[in-house]
Short mmCIF file of C-alpha atoms and ligand atoms in Angstrom, two decimals:
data_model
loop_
_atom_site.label_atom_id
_atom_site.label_comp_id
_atom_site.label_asym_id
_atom_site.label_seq_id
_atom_site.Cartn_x
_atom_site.Cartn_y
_atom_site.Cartn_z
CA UNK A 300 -4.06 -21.40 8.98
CA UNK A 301 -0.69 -19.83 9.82
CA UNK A 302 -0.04 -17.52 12.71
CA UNK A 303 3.21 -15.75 13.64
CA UNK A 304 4.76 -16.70 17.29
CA UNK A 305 7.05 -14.00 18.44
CA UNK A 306 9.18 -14.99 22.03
CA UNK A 307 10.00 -11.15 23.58
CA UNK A 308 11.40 -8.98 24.25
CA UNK A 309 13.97 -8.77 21.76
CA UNK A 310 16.90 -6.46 20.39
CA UNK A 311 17.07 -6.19 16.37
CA UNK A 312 20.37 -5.17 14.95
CA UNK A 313 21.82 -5.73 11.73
CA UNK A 314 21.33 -4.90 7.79
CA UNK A 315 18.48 -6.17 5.67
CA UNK A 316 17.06 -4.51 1.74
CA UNK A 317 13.78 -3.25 1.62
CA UNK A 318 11.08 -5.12 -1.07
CA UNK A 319 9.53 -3.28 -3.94
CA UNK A 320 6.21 -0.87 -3.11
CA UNK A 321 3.05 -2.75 -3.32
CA UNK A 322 1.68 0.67 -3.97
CA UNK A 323 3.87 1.18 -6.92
CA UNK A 324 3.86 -2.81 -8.10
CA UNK A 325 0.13 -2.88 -8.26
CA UNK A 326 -0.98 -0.20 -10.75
CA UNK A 327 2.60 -0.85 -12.66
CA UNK A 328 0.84 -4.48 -13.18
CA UNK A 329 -2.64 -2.92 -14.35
CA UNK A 330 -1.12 -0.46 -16.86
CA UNK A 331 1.33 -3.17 -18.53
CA UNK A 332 -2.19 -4.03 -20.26
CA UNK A 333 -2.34 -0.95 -22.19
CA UNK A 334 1.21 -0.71 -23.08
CA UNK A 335 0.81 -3.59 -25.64
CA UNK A 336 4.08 -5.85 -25.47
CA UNK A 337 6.32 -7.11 -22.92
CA UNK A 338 7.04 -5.14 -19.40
CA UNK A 339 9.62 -6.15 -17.96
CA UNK A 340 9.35 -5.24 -13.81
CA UNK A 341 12.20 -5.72 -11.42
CA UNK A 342 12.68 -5.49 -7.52
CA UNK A 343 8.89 -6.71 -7.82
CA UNK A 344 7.60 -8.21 -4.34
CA UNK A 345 6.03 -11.55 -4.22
CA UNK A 346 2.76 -10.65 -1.92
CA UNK A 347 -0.38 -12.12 -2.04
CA UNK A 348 -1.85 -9.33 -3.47
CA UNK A 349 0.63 -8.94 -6.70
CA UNK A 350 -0.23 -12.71 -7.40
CA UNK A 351 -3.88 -11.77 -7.63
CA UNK A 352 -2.60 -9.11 -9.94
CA UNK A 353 -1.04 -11.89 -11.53
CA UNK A 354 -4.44 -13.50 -11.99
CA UNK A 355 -6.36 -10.64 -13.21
CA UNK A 356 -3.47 -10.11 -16.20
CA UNK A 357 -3.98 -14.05 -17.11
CA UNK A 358 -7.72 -13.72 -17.13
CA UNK A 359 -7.59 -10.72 -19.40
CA UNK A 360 -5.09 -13.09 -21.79
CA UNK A 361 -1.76 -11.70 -20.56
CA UNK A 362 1.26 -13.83 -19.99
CA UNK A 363 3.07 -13.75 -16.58
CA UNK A 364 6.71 -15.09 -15.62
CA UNK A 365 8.31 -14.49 -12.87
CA UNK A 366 12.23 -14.90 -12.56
CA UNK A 367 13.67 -14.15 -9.50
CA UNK A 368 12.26 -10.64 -8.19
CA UNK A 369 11.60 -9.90 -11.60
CA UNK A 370 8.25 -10.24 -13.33
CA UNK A 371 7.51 -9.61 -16.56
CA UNK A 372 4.19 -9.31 -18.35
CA UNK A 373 3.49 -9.94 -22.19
CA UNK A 374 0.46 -7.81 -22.84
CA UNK A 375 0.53 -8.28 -26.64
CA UNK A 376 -2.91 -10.15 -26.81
CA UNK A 377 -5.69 -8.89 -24.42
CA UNK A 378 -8.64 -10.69 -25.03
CA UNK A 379 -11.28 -10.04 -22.04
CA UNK A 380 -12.65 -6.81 -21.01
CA UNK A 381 -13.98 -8.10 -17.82
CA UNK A 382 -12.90 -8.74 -14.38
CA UNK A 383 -14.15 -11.74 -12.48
CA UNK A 384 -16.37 -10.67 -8.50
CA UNK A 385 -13.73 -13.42 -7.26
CA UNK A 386 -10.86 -11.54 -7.93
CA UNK A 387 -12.18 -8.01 -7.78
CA UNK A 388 -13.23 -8.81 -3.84
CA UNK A 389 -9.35 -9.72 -2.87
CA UNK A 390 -8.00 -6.50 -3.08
CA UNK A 391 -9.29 -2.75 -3.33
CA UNK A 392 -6.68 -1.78 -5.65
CA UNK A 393 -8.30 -4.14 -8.46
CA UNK A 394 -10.17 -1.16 -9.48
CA UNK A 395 -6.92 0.50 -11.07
CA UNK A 396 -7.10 -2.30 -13.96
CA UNK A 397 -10.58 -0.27 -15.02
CA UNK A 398 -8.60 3.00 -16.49
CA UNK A 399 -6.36 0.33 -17.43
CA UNK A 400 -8.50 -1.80 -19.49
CA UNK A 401 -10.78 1.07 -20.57
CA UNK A 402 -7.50 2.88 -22.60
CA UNK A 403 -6.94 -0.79 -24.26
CA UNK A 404 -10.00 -2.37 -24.66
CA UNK A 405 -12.99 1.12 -25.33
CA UNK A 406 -15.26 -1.40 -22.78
CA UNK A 407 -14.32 -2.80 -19.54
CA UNK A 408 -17.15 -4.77 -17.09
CA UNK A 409 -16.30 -5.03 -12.96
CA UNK A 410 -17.94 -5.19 -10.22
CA UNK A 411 -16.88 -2.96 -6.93
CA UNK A 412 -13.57 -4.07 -5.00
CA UNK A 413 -13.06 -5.50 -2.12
CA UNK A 414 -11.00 -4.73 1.01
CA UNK A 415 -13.20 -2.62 2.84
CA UNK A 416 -11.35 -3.08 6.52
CA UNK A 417 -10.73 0.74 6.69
CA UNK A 418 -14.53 2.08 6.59
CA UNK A 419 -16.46 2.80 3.25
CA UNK A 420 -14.10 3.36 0.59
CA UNK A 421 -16.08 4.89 -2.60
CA UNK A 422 -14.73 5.03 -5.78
CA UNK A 423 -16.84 8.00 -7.02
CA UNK A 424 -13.76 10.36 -7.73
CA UNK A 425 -12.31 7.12 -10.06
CA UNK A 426 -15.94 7.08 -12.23
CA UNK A 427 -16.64 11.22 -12.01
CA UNK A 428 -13.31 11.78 -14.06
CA UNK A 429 -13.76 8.65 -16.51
CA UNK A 430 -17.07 10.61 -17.79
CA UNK A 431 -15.83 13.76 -18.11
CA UNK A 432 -13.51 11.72 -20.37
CA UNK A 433 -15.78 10.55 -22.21
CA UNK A 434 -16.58 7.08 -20.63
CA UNK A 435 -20.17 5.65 -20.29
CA UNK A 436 -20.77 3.83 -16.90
CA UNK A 437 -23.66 1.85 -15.96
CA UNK A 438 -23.52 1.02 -12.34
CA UNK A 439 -26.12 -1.72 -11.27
CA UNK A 440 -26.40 -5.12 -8.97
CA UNK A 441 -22.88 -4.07 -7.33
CA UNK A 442 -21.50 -4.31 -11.48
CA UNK A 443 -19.92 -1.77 -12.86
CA UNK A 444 -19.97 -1.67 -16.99
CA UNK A 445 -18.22 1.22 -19.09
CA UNK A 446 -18.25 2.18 -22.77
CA UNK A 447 -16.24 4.49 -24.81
CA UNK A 448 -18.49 4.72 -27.75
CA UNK A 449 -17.21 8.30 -29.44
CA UNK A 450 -13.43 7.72 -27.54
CA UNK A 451 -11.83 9.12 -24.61
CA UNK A 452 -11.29 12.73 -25.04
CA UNK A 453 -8.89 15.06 -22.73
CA UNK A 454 -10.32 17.30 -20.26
CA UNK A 455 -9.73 19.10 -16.80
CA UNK A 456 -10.28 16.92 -14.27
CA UNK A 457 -10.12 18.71 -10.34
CA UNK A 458 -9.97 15.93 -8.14
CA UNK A 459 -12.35 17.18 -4.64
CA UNK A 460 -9.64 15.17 -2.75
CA UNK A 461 -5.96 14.08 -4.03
CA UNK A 462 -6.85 10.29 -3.96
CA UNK A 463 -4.27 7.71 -4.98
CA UNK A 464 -6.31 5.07 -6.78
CA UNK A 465 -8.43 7.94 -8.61
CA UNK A 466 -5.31 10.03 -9.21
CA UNK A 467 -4.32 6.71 -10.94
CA UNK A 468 -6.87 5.81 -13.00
CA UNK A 469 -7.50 9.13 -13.96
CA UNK A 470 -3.77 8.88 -15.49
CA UNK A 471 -4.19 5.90 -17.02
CA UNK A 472 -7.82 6.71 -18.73
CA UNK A 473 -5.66 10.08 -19.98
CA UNK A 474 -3.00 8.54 -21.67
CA UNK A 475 -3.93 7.62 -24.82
CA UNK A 476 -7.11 9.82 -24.82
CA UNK A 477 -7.25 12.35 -28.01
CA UNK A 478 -6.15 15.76 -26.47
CA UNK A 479 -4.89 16.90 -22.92
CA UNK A 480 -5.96 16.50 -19.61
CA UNK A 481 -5.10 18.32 -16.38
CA UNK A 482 -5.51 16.93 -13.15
CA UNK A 483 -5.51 19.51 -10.32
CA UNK A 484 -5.43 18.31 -6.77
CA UNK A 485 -3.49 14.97 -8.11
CA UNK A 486 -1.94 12.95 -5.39
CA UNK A 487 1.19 13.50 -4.93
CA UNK A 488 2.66 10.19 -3.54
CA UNK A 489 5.91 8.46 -4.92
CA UNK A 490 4.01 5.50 -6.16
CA UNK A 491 2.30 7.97 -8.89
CA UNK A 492 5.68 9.47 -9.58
CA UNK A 493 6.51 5.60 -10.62
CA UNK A 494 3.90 4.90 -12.40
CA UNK A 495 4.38 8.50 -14.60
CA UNK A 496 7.89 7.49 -14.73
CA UNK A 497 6.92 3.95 -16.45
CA UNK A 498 4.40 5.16 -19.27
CA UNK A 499 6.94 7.60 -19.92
CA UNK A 500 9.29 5.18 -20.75
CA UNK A 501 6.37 3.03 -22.32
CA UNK A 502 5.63 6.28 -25.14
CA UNK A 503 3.67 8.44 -22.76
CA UNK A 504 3.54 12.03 -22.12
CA UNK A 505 2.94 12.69 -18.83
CA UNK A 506 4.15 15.95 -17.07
CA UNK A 507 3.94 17.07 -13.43
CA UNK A 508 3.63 13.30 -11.24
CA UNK A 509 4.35 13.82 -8.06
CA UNK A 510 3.41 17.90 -7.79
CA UNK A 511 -0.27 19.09 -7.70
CA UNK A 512 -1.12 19.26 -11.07
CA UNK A 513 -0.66 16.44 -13.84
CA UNK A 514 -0.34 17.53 -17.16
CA UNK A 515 -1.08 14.39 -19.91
CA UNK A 516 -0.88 14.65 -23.72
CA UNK A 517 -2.83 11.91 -24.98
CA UNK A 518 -0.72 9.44 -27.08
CA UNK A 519 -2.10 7.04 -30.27
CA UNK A 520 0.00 4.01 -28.14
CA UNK A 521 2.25 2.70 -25.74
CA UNK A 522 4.75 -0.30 -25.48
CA UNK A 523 6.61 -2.38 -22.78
CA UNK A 524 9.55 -1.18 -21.34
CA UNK A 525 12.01 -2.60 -18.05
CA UNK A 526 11.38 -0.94 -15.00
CA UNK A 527 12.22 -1.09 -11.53
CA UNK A 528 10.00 -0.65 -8.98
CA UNK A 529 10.63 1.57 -6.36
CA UNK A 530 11.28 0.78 -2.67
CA UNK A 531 8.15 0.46 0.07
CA UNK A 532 8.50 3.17 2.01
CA UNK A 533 5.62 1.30 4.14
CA UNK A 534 7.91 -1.48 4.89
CA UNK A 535 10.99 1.11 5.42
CA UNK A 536 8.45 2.78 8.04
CA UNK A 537 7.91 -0.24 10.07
CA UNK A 538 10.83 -2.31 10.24
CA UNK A 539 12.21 1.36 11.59
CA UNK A 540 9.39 1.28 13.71
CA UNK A 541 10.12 -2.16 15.07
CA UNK A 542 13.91 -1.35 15.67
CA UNK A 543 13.28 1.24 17.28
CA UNK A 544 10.97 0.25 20.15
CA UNK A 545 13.06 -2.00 20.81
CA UNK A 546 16.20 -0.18 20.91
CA UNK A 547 17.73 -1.47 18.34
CA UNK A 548 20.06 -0.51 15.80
CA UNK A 549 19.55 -1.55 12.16
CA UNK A 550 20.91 -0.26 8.51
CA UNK A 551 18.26 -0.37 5.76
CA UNK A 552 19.52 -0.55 2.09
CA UNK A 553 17.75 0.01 -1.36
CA UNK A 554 15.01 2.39 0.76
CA UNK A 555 14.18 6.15 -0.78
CA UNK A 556 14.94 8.63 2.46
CA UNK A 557 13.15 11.52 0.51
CA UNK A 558 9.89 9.36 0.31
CA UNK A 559 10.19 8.52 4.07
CA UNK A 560 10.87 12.40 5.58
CA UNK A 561 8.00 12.86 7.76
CA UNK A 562 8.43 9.20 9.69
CA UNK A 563 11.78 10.10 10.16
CA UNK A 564 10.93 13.43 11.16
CA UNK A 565 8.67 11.40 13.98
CA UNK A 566 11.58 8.67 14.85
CA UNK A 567 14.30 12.12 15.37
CA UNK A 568 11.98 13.32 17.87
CA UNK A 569 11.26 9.84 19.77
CA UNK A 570 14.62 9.96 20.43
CA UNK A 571 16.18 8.12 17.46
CA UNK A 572 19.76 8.75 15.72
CA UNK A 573 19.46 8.32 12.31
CA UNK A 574 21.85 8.51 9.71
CA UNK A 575 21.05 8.68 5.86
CA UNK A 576 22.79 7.71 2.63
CA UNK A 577 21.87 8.04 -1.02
CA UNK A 578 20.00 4.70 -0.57
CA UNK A 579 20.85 3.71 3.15
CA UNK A 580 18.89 4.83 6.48
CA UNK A 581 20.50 3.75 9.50
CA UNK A 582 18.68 3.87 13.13
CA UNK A 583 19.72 3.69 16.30
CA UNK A 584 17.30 3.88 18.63
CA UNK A 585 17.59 4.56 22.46
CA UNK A 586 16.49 2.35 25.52
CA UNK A 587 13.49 4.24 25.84
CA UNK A 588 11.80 6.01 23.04
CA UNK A 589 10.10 9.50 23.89
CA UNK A 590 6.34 10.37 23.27
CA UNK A 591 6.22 12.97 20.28
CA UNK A 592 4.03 15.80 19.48
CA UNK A 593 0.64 15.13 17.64
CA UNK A 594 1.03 12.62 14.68
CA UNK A 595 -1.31 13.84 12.06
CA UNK A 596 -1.99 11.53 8.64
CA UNK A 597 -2.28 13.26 5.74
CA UNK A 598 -1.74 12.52 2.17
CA UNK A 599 2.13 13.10 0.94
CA UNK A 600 4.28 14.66 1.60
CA UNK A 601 2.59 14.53 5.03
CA UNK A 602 2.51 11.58 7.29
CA UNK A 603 1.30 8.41 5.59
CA UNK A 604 -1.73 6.87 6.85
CA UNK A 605 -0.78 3.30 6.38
CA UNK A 606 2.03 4.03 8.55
CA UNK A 607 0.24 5.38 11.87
CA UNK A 608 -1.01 1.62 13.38
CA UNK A 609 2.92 0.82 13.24
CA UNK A 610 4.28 4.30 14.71
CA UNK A 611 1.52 3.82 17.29
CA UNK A 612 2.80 0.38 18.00
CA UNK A 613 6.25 1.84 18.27
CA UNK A 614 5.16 4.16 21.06
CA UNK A 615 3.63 2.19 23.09
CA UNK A 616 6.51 2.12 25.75
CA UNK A 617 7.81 5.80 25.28
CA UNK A 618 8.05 8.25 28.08
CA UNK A 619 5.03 10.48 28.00
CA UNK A 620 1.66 10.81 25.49
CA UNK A 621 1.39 10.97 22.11
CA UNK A 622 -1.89 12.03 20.37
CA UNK A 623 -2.68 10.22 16.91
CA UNK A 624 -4.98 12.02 14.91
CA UNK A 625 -6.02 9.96 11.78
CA UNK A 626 -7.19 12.11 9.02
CA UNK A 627 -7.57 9.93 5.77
CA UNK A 628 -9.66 6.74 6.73
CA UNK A 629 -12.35 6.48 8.85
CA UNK A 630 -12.19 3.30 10.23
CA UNK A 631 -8.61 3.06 11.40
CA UNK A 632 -7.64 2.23 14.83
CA UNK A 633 -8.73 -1.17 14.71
CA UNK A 634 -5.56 -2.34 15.94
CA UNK A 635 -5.65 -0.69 18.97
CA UNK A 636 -7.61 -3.30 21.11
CA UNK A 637 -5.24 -5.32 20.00
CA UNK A 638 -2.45 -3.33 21.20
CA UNK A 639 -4.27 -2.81 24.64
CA UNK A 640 -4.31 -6.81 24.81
CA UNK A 641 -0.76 -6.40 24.45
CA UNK A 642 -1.02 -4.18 27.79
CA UNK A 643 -0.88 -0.57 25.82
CA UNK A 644 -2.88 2.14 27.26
CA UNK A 645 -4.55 4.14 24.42
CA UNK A 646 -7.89 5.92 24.11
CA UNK A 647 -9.43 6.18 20.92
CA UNK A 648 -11.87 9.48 20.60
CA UNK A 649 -13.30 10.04 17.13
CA UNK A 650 -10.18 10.20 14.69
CA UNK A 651 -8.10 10.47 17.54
CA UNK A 652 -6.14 7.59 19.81
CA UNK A 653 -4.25 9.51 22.92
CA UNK A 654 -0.82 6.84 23.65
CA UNK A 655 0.58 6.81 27.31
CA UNK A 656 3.79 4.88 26.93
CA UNK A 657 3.77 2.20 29.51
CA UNK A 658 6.44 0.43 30.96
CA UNK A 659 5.76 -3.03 29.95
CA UNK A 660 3.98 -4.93 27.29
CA UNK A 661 3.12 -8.75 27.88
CA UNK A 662 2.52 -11.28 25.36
CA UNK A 663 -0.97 -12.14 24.19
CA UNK A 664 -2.66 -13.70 21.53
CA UNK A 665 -3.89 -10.75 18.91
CA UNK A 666 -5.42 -10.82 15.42
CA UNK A 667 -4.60 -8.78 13.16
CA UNK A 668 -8.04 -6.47 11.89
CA UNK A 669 -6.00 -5.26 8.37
CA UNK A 670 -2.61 -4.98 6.61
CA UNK A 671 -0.90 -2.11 8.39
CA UNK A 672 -2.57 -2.88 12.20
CA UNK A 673 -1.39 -6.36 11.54
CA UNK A 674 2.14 -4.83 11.39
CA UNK A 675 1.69 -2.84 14.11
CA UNK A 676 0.82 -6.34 16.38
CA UNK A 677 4.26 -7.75 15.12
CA UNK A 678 5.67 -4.68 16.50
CA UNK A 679 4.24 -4.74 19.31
CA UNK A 680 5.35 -8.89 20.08
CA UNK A 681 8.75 -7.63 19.24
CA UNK A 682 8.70 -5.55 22.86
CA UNK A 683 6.35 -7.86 24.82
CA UNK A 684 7.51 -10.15 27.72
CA UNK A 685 6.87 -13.67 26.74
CA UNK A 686 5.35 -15.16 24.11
CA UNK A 687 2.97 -12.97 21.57
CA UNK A 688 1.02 -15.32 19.06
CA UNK A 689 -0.19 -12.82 15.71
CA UNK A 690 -3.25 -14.33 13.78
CA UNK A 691 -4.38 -13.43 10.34
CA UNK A 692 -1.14 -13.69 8.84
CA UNK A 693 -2.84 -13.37 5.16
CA UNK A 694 -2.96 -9.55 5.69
CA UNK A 695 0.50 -9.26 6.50
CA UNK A 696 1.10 -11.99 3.32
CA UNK A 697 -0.57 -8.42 1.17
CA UNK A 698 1.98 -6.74 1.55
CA UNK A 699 4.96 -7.74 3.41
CA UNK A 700 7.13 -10.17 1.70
CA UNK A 701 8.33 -13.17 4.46
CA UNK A 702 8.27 -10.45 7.46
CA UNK A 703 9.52 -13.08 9.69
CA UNK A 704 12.11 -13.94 7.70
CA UNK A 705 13.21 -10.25 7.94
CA UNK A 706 12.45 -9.88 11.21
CA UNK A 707 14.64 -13.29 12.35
CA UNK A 708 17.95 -11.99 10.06
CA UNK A 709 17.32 -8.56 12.42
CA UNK A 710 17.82 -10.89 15.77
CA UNK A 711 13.88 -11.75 16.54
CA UNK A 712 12.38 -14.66 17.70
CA UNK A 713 9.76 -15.19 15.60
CA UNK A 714 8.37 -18.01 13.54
CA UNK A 715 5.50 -18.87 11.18
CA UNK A 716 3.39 -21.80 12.19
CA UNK A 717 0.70 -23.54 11.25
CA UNK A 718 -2.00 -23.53 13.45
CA UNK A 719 -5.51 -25.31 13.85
CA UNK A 720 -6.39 -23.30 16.74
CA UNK A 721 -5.77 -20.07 15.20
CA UNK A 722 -8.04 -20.77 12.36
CA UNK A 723 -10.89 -20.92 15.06
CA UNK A 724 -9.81 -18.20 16.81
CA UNK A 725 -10.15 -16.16 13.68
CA UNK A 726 -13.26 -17.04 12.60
CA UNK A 727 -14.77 -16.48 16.20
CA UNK A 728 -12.64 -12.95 16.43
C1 UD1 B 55 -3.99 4.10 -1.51
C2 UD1 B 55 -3.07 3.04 -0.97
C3 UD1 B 55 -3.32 2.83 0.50
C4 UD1 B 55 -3.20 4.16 1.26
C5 UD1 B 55 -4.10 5.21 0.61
C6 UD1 B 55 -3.94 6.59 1.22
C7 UD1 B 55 -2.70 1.61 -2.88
C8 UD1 B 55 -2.86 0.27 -3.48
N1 UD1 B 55 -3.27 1.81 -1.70
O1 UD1 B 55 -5.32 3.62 -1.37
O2 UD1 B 55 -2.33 1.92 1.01
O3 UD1 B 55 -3.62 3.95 2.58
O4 UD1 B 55 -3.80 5.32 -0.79
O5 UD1 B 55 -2.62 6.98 1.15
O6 UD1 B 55 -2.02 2.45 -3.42
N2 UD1 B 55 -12.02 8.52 -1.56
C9 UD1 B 55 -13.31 8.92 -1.91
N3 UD1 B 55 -13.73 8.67 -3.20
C10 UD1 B 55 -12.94 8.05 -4.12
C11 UD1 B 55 -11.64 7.66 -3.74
C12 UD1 B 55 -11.21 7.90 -2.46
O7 UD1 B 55 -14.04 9.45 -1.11
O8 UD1 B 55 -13.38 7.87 -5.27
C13 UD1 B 55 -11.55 8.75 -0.18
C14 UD1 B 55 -11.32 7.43 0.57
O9 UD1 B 55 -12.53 6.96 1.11
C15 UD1 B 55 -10.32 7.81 1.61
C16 UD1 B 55 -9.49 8.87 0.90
O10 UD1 B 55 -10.27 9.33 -0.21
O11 UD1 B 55 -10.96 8.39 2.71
C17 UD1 B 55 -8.14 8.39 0.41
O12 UD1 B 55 -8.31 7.30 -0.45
P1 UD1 B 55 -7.30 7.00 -1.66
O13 UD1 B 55 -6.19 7.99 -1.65
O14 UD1 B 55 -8.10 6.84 -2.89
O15 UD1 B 55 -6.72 5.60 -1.23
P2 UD1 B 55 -6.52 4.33 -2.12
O16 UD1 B 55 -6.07 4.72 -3.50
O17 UD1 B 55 -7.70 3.44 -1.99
#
């Protein structure tokens, strides 16, 4: 079992690229099964997650390659309809391949996903618009089974929040359904904008991704196309995050700065400089970062929720409070009694964590309770005095590709070892 060992405090500086979006790389994998052929997908990140992406696609009879940082994925013989417990428990977003397989297959069996670390998170929005569509779900023993006996038909769909995953699979249950369907209150994130943007160039008809209202003409079929996937403005928000607490100065390439507005809004008014090119943010970041007014999550264009644990971690030594308020998870300030072992002072009411920067932050061992709060822990090392050991690298592994790595070419002293110890210390955490 590997842990991260970080020696702090430390100063990043220097240039690194930013990986492809998980976000975006995840339901781009799921919806090269209904665009029969070969997808071609570049700038794709190699995360623990996408390689369980990778193993749904080869159970379902696709064939993978990677090459570099691109994957591509021959779709032109699907043979299964059905997605092994195993693989649907490693990751939430395994329930985008249902649309997915549904528009392919007219059947598709699954049982619910996995990756509950955030609170409940139902997927009654996905199944509500797949039967107004026209799709016949039988939900029982924690299995999920769906027919399209008379085919999927378009409709208006009005989504009671603008969810990602059912924004998704809404789209992808639409696109080759007979007639049109509208989707008012979409989500409006970049990552649907990409997807669009790919079954477009797959045959698709799509109009409106990335504003309130989708507008999708059903098509009789798609085909493979190249893509390239666009950058993780999660990983943009927290290695800006990490350079900044500790007052560094660092030049991201190949990031979107229209995708990242509000964290830069929140980094401007810690205190940060930032410049911005077409492709390029640079930061630099004073010795002492200031507490900022009320950070709010809310789905795009407003603050991203899986970007508050690392913000948080960023403040933890400004000058002054800050007062989180987290408005699209329930369950998601399990990083903070990790960050107070770290010596931050935060109180978490409700949906709310109040941050007084401190002065210090010393070492500790932490684990890390999900993805993004893992990040936020790394973070955190970065600014601590002494030595800060990070357990439970396998979340980070989701979704950030060789963060170390990254982190070391910025000027950090951190390393990934293996770690007996730390395997016990997880279980009993
Ligand atoms: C996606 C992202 C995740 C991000 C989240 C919010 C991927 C792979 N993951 O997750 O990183 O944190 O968007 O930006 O893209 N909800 C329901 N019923 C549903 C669906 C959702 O009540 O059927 C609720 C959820 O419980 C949650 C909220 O809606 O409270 C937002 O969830 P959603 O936007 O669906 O997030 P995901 O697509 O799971």
């Amino acid at each position: 079992m590997a842990m991260l060992k970080i020696e702090g405090p430390c100063r990043l500086e220097g240039e690194t690229c930013v990986q492809g979006a998980k976000n975006s790389t995840l339901p781009l994998l799921a919806s090269s099964v209904l665009c029969r052929g070969i997808s071609v997908f570049h700038h794709c990140p190699r995360l623990l997650d996408v390689e369980t992406s990778i193993e749904i696609l080869e159970h379902l009879g696709c064939r993978v390659c990677w090459e570099g940082e691109t994957l591509t994925v021959d779709s032109t013989d699907v043979t299964h309809w059905d997605i092994p417990d195993h693989l649907m428990r490693k990751m939430r977003s395994s329930i985008v391949f249902l649309g997915a397989i549904l528009s392919r297959m007219g059947q598709a069996s699954l049982s619910y996903p996995g990756g509950c670390e955030l609170g409940p998170r139902p997927i009654d929005l996905h199944l509500d618009a797949m039967r107004k569509m026209g799709v016949q779900i039988r939900e029982a023993h924690g299995r999920i089974d769906c027919n399209v006996r008379r085919g999927l038909r378009g409709t208006v769909l009005h989504l009671s929040f603008p969810s990602v995953g059912a924004t998704e699979n809404s789209l992808l249950t639409a696109v080759m359904a007979d007639g049109i369907t509208t989707i008012h209150n979409a989500a409006r994130e970049p990552e649907i904008q990409d997807l669009s943007d790919y079954l477009n160039d797959c045959g698709a008809d799509i109009r409106g991704a990335g504003e309130s209202t989708i507008i999708v003409k059903g098509v009789k079929s798609l085909r493979g196309c190249a893509h390239t996937i666009i950058p993780d403005r999660i990983v943009a928000s927290t290695l800006l995050s990490a350079a900044a607490i500790t007052g560094g100065t660092v030049q991201l390439r190949r990031v979107e700065p229209n995708h990242l507005q509000p964290v830069l809004h929140v980094l401007e008014e810690a205190g940060c400089h930032l410049t911005l090119g077409k492709h390029e943010v640079a930061l630099t970041a004073p010795p002492r970062l200031n507490a900022v007014q009320t950070v709010r999550t809310m789905p795009y264009p407003g603050f991203p929720t899986d970007a508050q644990s690392p913000m948080m971690a960023m403040l933890l030594k400004s000058n002054g409070t800050t007062l989180f308020e987290e408005n699209i998870f329930e369950s998601r300030f399990k990083h903070v009694d990790e960050l107070i072992r770290l010596g931050g002072d935060i109180q978490v009411v409700g949906r709310a964590a109040v941050v007084k920067g401190v002065e210090k932050l010393y070492g500790a061992r932490v684990v890390a309770p999900d993805l993004r709060g893992g990040a936020a822990l790394v973070i955190g090392g970065l600014a601590s005095e002494g030595t800060t050991e990070v357990l439970g690298v396998d979340y980070l592994d989701r979704g950030y590709e060789h963060l170390e790595t990254v982190l070391s070419s910025l000027g950090a002293n951190i390393q990934r070892v293996e770690n007996d110890d730390a395997q016990n210390q997880q279980k009993t955490g």
